[in-house]
Short mmCIF file of C-alpha atoms in Angstrom, two decimals:
data_model
loop_
_atom_site.label_atom_id
_atom_site.label_comp_id
_atom_site.label_asym_id
_atom_site.label_seq_id
_atom_site.Cartn_x
_atom_site.Cartn_y
_atom_site.Cartn_z
CA MET Y 13 -5.12 -24.74 -38.63
CA ILE Y 14 -2.84 -21.73 -39.78
CA LYS Y 15 -5.71 -19.25 -39.12
CA ARG Y 16 -5.61 -20.72 -35.43
CA ILE Y 17 -1.86 -20.44 -35.10
CA ILE Y 18 -2.24 -16.80 -36.53
CA VAL Y 19 -4.78 -16.01 -33.98
CA LEU Y 20 -2.94 -17.46 -30.89
CA ALA Y 21 0.35 -15.74 -31.88
CA LEU Y 22 -1.60 -12.51 -32.05
CA VAL Y 23 -3.16 -12.99 -28.76
CA LEU Y 24 0.09 -14.01 -27.11
CA GLY Y 25 1.63 -11.03 -28.77
CA VAL Y 26 -0.88 -8.47 -27.25
CA THR Y 27 -0.62 -10.13 -23.81
CA THR Y 28 3.17 -9.79 -23.96
CA MET Y 29 2.93 -6.27 -25.06
CA GLN Y 30 0.56 -5.49 -22.16
CA SER Y 31 2.43 -7.29 -19.63
CA GLN Y 32 5.49 -5.50 -20.87
CA SER Y 33 3.72 -2.05 -20.69
CA ALA Y 34 2.52 -2.83 -17.29
CA LYS Y 35 6.02 -3.57 -16.38
CA ASP Y 36 7.45 -0.64 -17.55
CA LEU Y 37 4.89 1.72 -15.90
CA LEU Y 38 5.39 0.18 -12.38
CA LYS Y 39 9.12 0.42 -12.81
CA GLU Y 40 8.64 4.27 -13.51
CA VAL Y 41 6.38 4.35 -10.09
CA SER Y 42 8.73 2.57 -8.24
CA GLU Y 43 11.74 4.82 -9.45
CA LYS Y 44 10.29 7.88 -9.02
CA VAL Y 45 9.15 6.79 -5.08
CA LYS Y 46 12.46 6.19 -4.53
CA THR Y 47 13.90 9.60 -5.14
CA TYR Y 48 11.82 11.07 -2.70
CA ASP Y 49 13.38 11.75 0.78
CA ASN Y 50 10.08 11.43 2.32
CA ILE Y 51 6.29 11.11 1.39
CA VAL Y 52 3.33 12.17 3.55
CA ILE Y 53 -0.16 10.96 2.16
CA ASN Y 54 -3.80 11.41 3.45
CA PHE Y 55 -6.11 8.76 2.03
CA LYS Y 56 -9.70 7.47 2.43
CA TYR Y 57 -9.98 3.73 3.73
CA ALA Y 58 -12.70 1.52 3.05
CA LEU Y 59 -13.40 -2.39 3.80
CA HIS Y 60 -16.57 -4.09 2.68
CA ASN Y 61 -17.19 -7.64 2.73
CA PRO Y 62 -21.13 -8.23 1.88
CA ALA Y 63 -21.23 -11.79 2.79
CA GLU Y 64 -20.27 -10.91 6.33
CA ASN Y 65 -22.29 -7.57 6.18
CA VAL Y 66 -19.20 -5.91 7.11
CA SER Y 67 -18.58 -2.05 5.77
CA GLN Y 68 -16.30 0.56 7.22
CA GLU Y 69 -15.00 3.75 5.66
CA THR Y 70 -12.65 6.26 7.50
CA ARG Y 71 -9.67 8.51 6.69
CA GLY Y 72 -5.96 7.82 7.51
CA ASP Y 73 -2.69 9.42 6.87
CA VAL Y 74 0.92 8.00 6.73
CA THR Y 75 4.36 9.49 6.66
CA LEU Y 76 6.90 7.43 5.03
CA LYS Y 77 10.89 7.76 5.01
CA SER Y 78 13.02 4.88 4.01
CA ASN Y 79 11.76 1.75 5.54
CA LYS Y 80 10.22 3.89 8.54
CA TYR Y 81 6.64 5.06 8.75
CA LEU Y 82 3.82 6.47 10.98
CA LEU Y 83 0.53 5.16 10.23
CA ASN Y 84 -2.69 6.88 11.61
CA LEU Y 85 -5.78 4.84 11.25
CA MET Y 86 -8.85 3.87 13.07
CA GLY Y 87 -7.79 5.79 16.32
CA THR Y 88 -4.57 3.72 16.58
CA GLU Y 89 -0.99 4.97 15.51
CA ARG Y 90 1.60 2.76 14.19
CA MET Y 91 5.16 3.54 14.13
CA TYR Y 92 7.83 1.77 12.81
CA ASP Y 93 11.54 2.87 13.39
CA GLY Y 94 13.04 0.43 10.84
CA LYS Y 95 13.58 -2.03 13.89
CA LYS Y 96 10.58 -2.10 16.11
CA LEU Y 97 6.77 -1.84 15.58
CA TYR Y 98 5.07 0.55 18.22
CA VAL Y 99 1.23 0.26 18.08
CA ILE Y 100 -0.53 2.92 20.38
CA ILE Y 101 -3.90 2.59 21.30
CA PRO Y 102 -5.17 5.78 22.90
CA GLU Y 103 -8.93 4.51 23.80
CA ASP Y 104 -7.25 1.50 25.59
CA GLU Y 105 -4.30 3.41 26.90
CA GLU Y 106 -2.05 0.58 25.85
CA ILE Y 107 0.85 0.03 23.51
CA ASN Y 108 1.96 -3.04 21.87
CA ILE Y 109 5.81 -3.34 21.00
CA SER Y 110 6.99 -5.83 18.72
CA ALA Y 111 9.87 -6.77 16.17
CA GLN Y 112 8.51 -6.49 12.40
CA ASP Y 113 9.90 -8.69 9.77
CA GLU Y 114 9.95 -6.21 6.60
CA ASP Y 115 10.60 -9.33 4.58
CA ASP Y 116 7.48 -11.01 5.07
CA ASN Y 117 4.86 -11.13 2.18
CA SER Y 118 2.59 -8.73 3.68
CA ILE Y 119 1.71 -4.98 2.47
CA THR Y 120 3.17 -3.01 5.19
CA PRO Y 121 3.01 0.70 4.98
CA SER Y 122 6.75 1.08 4.47
CA LYS Y 123 6.24 -1.34 1.20
CA MET Y 124 2.89 0.01 0.17
CA LEU Y 125 4.17 1.89 -2.73
CA THR Y 126 6.65 -0.50 -3.98
CA PHE Y 127 5.15 -4.12 -2.89
CA TYR Y 128 4.40 -4.91 -6.25
CA GLU Y 129 7.96 -5.35 -7.26
CA ASP Y 130 7.93 -8.99 -6.27
CA GLY Y 131 5.34 -11.70 -5.98
CA TYR Y 132 3.08 -10.38 -8.41
CA SER Y 133 2.23 -11.17 -12.33
CA TYR Y 134 0.66 -8.06 -13.69
CA LYS Y 135 -1.19 -6.83 -16.92
CA MET Y 136 -2.80 -3.30 -17.71
CA ASP Y 137 -6.36 -3.07 -17.05
CA ILE Y 138 -8.89 -0.28 -17.68
CA VAL Y 139 -8.22 3.78 -17.69
CA GLN Y 140 -10.36 6.05 -15.79
CA ASN Y 141 -10.83 9.76 -16.16
CA VAL Y 142 -10.86 11.29 -12.58
CA ASN Y 143 -11.50 15.00 -12.39
CA GLY Y 144 -9.26 15.35 -15.71
CA ARG Y 145 -6.75 12.95 -14.47
CA LYS Y 146 -6.09 9.81 -16.29
CA ILE Y 147 -5.78 6.74 -14.08
CA GLN Y 148 -4.29 3.99 -15.37
CA TYR Y 149 -5.03 0.41 -13.79
CA VAL Y 150 -2.84 -2.30 -13.54
CA LYS Y 151 -3.89 -5.91 -12.10
CA LEU Y 152 -1.67 -7.81 -10.20
CA THR Y 153 -2.09 -11.49 -9.33
CA PRO Y 154 -0.35 -13.13 -6.54
CA ILE Y 155 2.21 -15.84 -7.84
CA ASP Y 156 1.56 -17.67 -4.81
CA SER Y 157 -1.27 -19.87 -5.06
CA LYS Y 158 -1.74 -20.10 -1.29
CA SER Y 159 -2.22 -16.14 -0.88
CA ASP Y 160 -5.41 -14.86 0.82
CA LEU Y 161 -5.16 -12.27 -1.98
CA LYS Y 162 -7.18 -12.83 -5.00
CA GLU Y 163 -5.95 -9.65 -6.83
CA ILE Y 164 -5.12 -6.11 -6.66
CA LEU Y 165 -5.98 -3.39 -8.96
CA LEU Y 166 -3.51 -0.55 -8.46
CA GLY Y 167 -4.49 2.90 -10.17
CA ILE Y 168 -1.72 5.08 -11.38
CA ASP Y 169 -1.67 8.86 -12.18
CA LYS Y 170 -0.42 8.43 -15.74
CA GLN Y 171 1.09 12.10 -15.62
CA THR Y 172 2.46 12.10 -12.18
CA LYS Y 173 3.24 8.25 -11.59
CA HIS Y 174 2.01 8.38 -8.31
CA ILE Y 175 -0.15 5.83 -7.12
CA TYR Y 176 -4.19 7.24 -6.89
CA LYS Y 177 -5.97 3.79 -5.77
CA MET Y 178 -5.38 0.58 -4.58
CA ILE Y 179 -8.08 -1.90 -4.61
CA GLN Y 180 -7.40 -5.19 -2.69
CA LYS Y 181 -9.86 -8.44 -3.60
CA GLN Y 182 -9.22 -11.25 -0.99
CA ASN Y 183 -10.44 -14.65 -1.65
CA ASN Y 184 -13.06 -14.44 1.13
CA GLY Y 185 -15.16 -11.79 -0.49
CA THR Y 186 -13.45 -8.68 1.48
CA ASN Y 187 -12.46 -5.94 -0.61
CA VAL Y 188 -9.94 -3.17 0.61
CA THR Y 189 -10.07 0.34 -1.28
CA ILE Y 190 -7.37 3.41 -0.30
CA VAL Y 191 -7.93 6.30 -2.38
CA VAL Y 192 -5.03 8.87 -2.01
CA ASN Y 193 -6.29 12.15 -1.18
CA SER Y 194 -3.01 14.17 -1.06
CA PHE Y 195 0.24 12.88 -1.87
CA LYS Y 196 3.28 15.27 -0.57
CA THR Y 197 6.87 14.61 -0.86
CA ASN Y 198 10.00 15.91 0.91
CA GLN Y 199 8.38 17.53 3.69
CA PRO Y 200 10.14 19.15 6.75
CA LEU Y 201 9.89 16.45 9.31
CA SER Y 202 10.93 16.42 13.17
CA GLU Y 203 14.15 14.63 13.83
CA THR Y 204 12.22 12.64 16.43
CA LEU Y 205 9.19 11.83 14.52
CA PHE Y 206 10.29 8.01 14.21
CA ILE Y 207 11.47 7.64 17.72
CA PHE Y 208 9.30 6.35 20.54
CA ASP Y 209 9.38 8.53 23.61
CA GLU Y 210 8.00 6.29 26.74
CA SER Y 211 7.52 9.35 28.91
CA LYS Y 212 4.69 10.50 27.16
CA TYR Y 213 2.63 7.45 28.09
CA GLU Y 214 3.08 7.12 31.85
CA ASN Y 215 -0.45 5.95 32.31
CA TYR Y 216 -0.38 3.33 29.51
CA TYR Y 217 0.17 -0.32 29.97
CA ILE Y 218 3.04 -1.31 27.80
CA ASN Y 219 3.13 -4.95 26.33
CA ARG Y 220 6.55 -5.81 24.86
CA LEU Y 221 6.11 -8.67 22.32
CA ASP Y 222 9.74 -8.51 20.93
#
């Protein structure tokens, strides 16, 4: 009986240490991200669902400044100016304008580097060596039992404290992987980068959903 208690105490102690270590690492990442005026990321995006025979891979880029962002992915441009979301689809010559609630639980581009601050439990996972870089993974599990997400693996560069890779595992078998190819900070940005100019899209159908 005493041996069982000792073993249980050791297991709980290790779990607590892992949780605390993961918490400290994520805190470092979050604090560092918030010191930058802006961030420009180029990434590889992959979506796979073997059961549905769905497999997509592409590249994209996103510019982040405060809660604003400009995302280019799969031929679509998404711009959020802090109040409204503009989804520009050149192939269809269509633009959808809507209000976006930044307080919801979705992982929007403006929250992709800080989303883990609320709503997840976390623990340390494996460490990988990627071209000489030590990537520490943290496993995030949604606290909300009704979440569509099963878990998220967040790969963090131990030296730079930048996010290198994110793997979202959904309950329906879909896995979404984002790998950061380049991570630039405090770049010179145009003052009009996050301002929607309707005059540039004279032939587009504009659907106002706000």
